Amino acid sequence: MGAKLTSYFDQAKAKGGLGAQIKLAMLTKMAASAAAATEDTPQNIKIFEDAMKQL
Amino acid sequence: MKINIMTKITASFVLVVVVFGAATIYVSHRSTEREKNNTVKLYEERGLAIAKALDSSIVADQGLTLIAQGMIDKAQANGIGITEFSVLAQAPEGQSPTGYWTIASNNQASIHSAGDAAQLDVIKSNAYSVHFSEQNGARIIDVTYPLHNVAGKPIALAVLRMDMSAVDKLAVSSSTYLVTIIMIVVASAVAILISYTITRPLRKLTAVTDQLAAGNINVTMPEIRSRDEIYDLNESLKGVLAAVQFLTDEVESTQRKAGAA
């Protein structure tokens, strides 16, 4: 549950460090812990994909 | 003193409606007063027109009684609010009373009664008079008008009294007050409904921000369905809260790692 969503935080860290992770949390309105507890639904994945494009 | 938004919005609405209602009643009053003044003017013009018509019908001293009585009967038949219509002329020599007496009238009982001093003054001054007064609580208008022969000499006097109670009946209708009151009640209800719709999501949001302010970051942001500024504010706060939670998680994780090392 939420493995794919959590992986986006790792991608964000690789892309821009802690700042990018914070921005990802703000854009998706989800902290890493919350992402881990959330289903990897297509809708949630889209939210993270869109947020990643803005980093 | 803390006044909540719902009270402010409702009070603003009600205030606007009350001001609007008061303005409506004020305008209605002004319009009724104008109408009353116009009606009074109309009575005056009507009285003078009748007297003038009588004046222009007189050719000589002879036949005055007949003409006057005919005119009085015609005016009476028209039913234009005339309660008294008399014509006074010089009483023949040797008759009592001396001076001016009533030669024609809608009230046969007053025939041959003497004219009063004010009426005789009108004859002397050869100028008509219009006098407004009240009788038994009803407004009346008295028009006293000198009647002339063809030579322009005042020979008689037309005295008209008209009932103007119709003027007093002109007033702001009770339906205006009723509509205004209904308007205020309906607007107040609408105001309460609108302010409730606006403040309900705000209250949800305030409940969460109060917890945040108290130091509890493990809160769940409310779901706000209205697509407005409150929705935007809620979404922004969700983002900020997620960032704070992320940072807290990171700090805790770092502390755990440091403790393990």
XYZ file of N, CA and C in Angstrom, chain B residues 13 21 39 47-49 63 70 76 80 86 89 100 103 137 139 141 149 155 157-158 168 171 193 197 217 229 238 259:
87
model
N -27.109 42.227 6.039
C -28.273 41.997 5.175
C -29.512 42.688 5.759
N -36.366 49.270 3.337
C -37.791 49.304 3.725
C -38.194 50.668 4.242
N -54.624 67.029 -4.551
C -56.077 66.863 -4.445
C -56.708 68.121 -3.848
N -63.829 74.329 -7.203
C -64.736 75.296 -6.580
C -64.736 76.619 -7.320
N -63.515 77.074 -7.646
C -63.395 78.354 -8.354
C -63.995 78.261 -9.755
N -63.800 77.118 -10.407
C -64.322 76.936 -11.767
C -65.849 77.010 -11.770
N -83.312 87.855 -13.035
C -83.228 86.410 -13.320
C -82.087 85.715 -12.623
N -80.446 77.103 -10.919
C -80.182 76.114 -11.982
C -78.765 75.585 -11.898
N -74.925 70.128 -7.946
C -75.326 69.133 -6.946
C -75.526 67.769 -7.602
N -70.052 66.300 -6.951
C -68.606 66.551 -6.864
C -68.200 67.051 -5.475
N -74.596 78.211 -2.154
C -75.624 79.248 -2.034
C -75.201 80.472 -2.814
N -77.564 87.717 -2.566
C -77.714 88.970 -3.318
C -78.396 89.997 -2.408
N -77.518 91.674 2.401
C -77.454 90.482 1.549
C -78.145 89.293 2.204
N -80.428 83.907 -1.938
C -81.518 83.879 -2.919
C -81.667 82.498 -3.560
N -64.251 67.055 12.323
C -63.080 66.233 12.008
C -62.821 66.025 10.533
N -62.100 67.610 6.690
C -61.587 68.825 6.062
C -62.634 69.396 5.099
N -63.550 72.940 2.409
C -63.043 74.127 1.722
C -64.234 75.037 1.432
N -72.380 91.689 -12.696
C -73.239 91.875 -13.862
C -72.365 92.224 -15.069
N -72.699 92.030 -7.817
C -74.111 92.114 -7.448
C -74.553 90.948 -6.569
N -73.092 86.966 -4.570
C -71.970 86.221 -3.998
C -72.267 84.721 -4.056
N -71.315 83.991 -4.621
C -71.482 82.527 -4.619
C -70.703 81.966 -3.429
N -58.283 63.080 3.241
C -57.793 62.419 4.458
C -57.724 60.901 4.300
N -53.701 57.832 2.217
C -52.631 57.524 3.181
C -51.829 56.360 2.647
N -29.567 32.022 6.105
C -29.233 30.853 5.285
C -27.897 31.056 4.558
N -24.336 29.088 5.114
C -23.636 28.394 4.029
C -22.170 28.836 3.958
N -0.176 18.616 15.235
C -0.076 18.618 13.761
C -0.672 17.357 13.148
N -13.098 30.763 -2.005
C -11.845 31.123 -1.331
C -11.582 30.239 -0.115
N -3.727 22.381 3.626
C -3.432 20.943 3.510
C -1.971 20.750 3.085
N 20.371 8.036 16.965
C 20.308 7.282 18.223
C 20.837 5.867 18.047
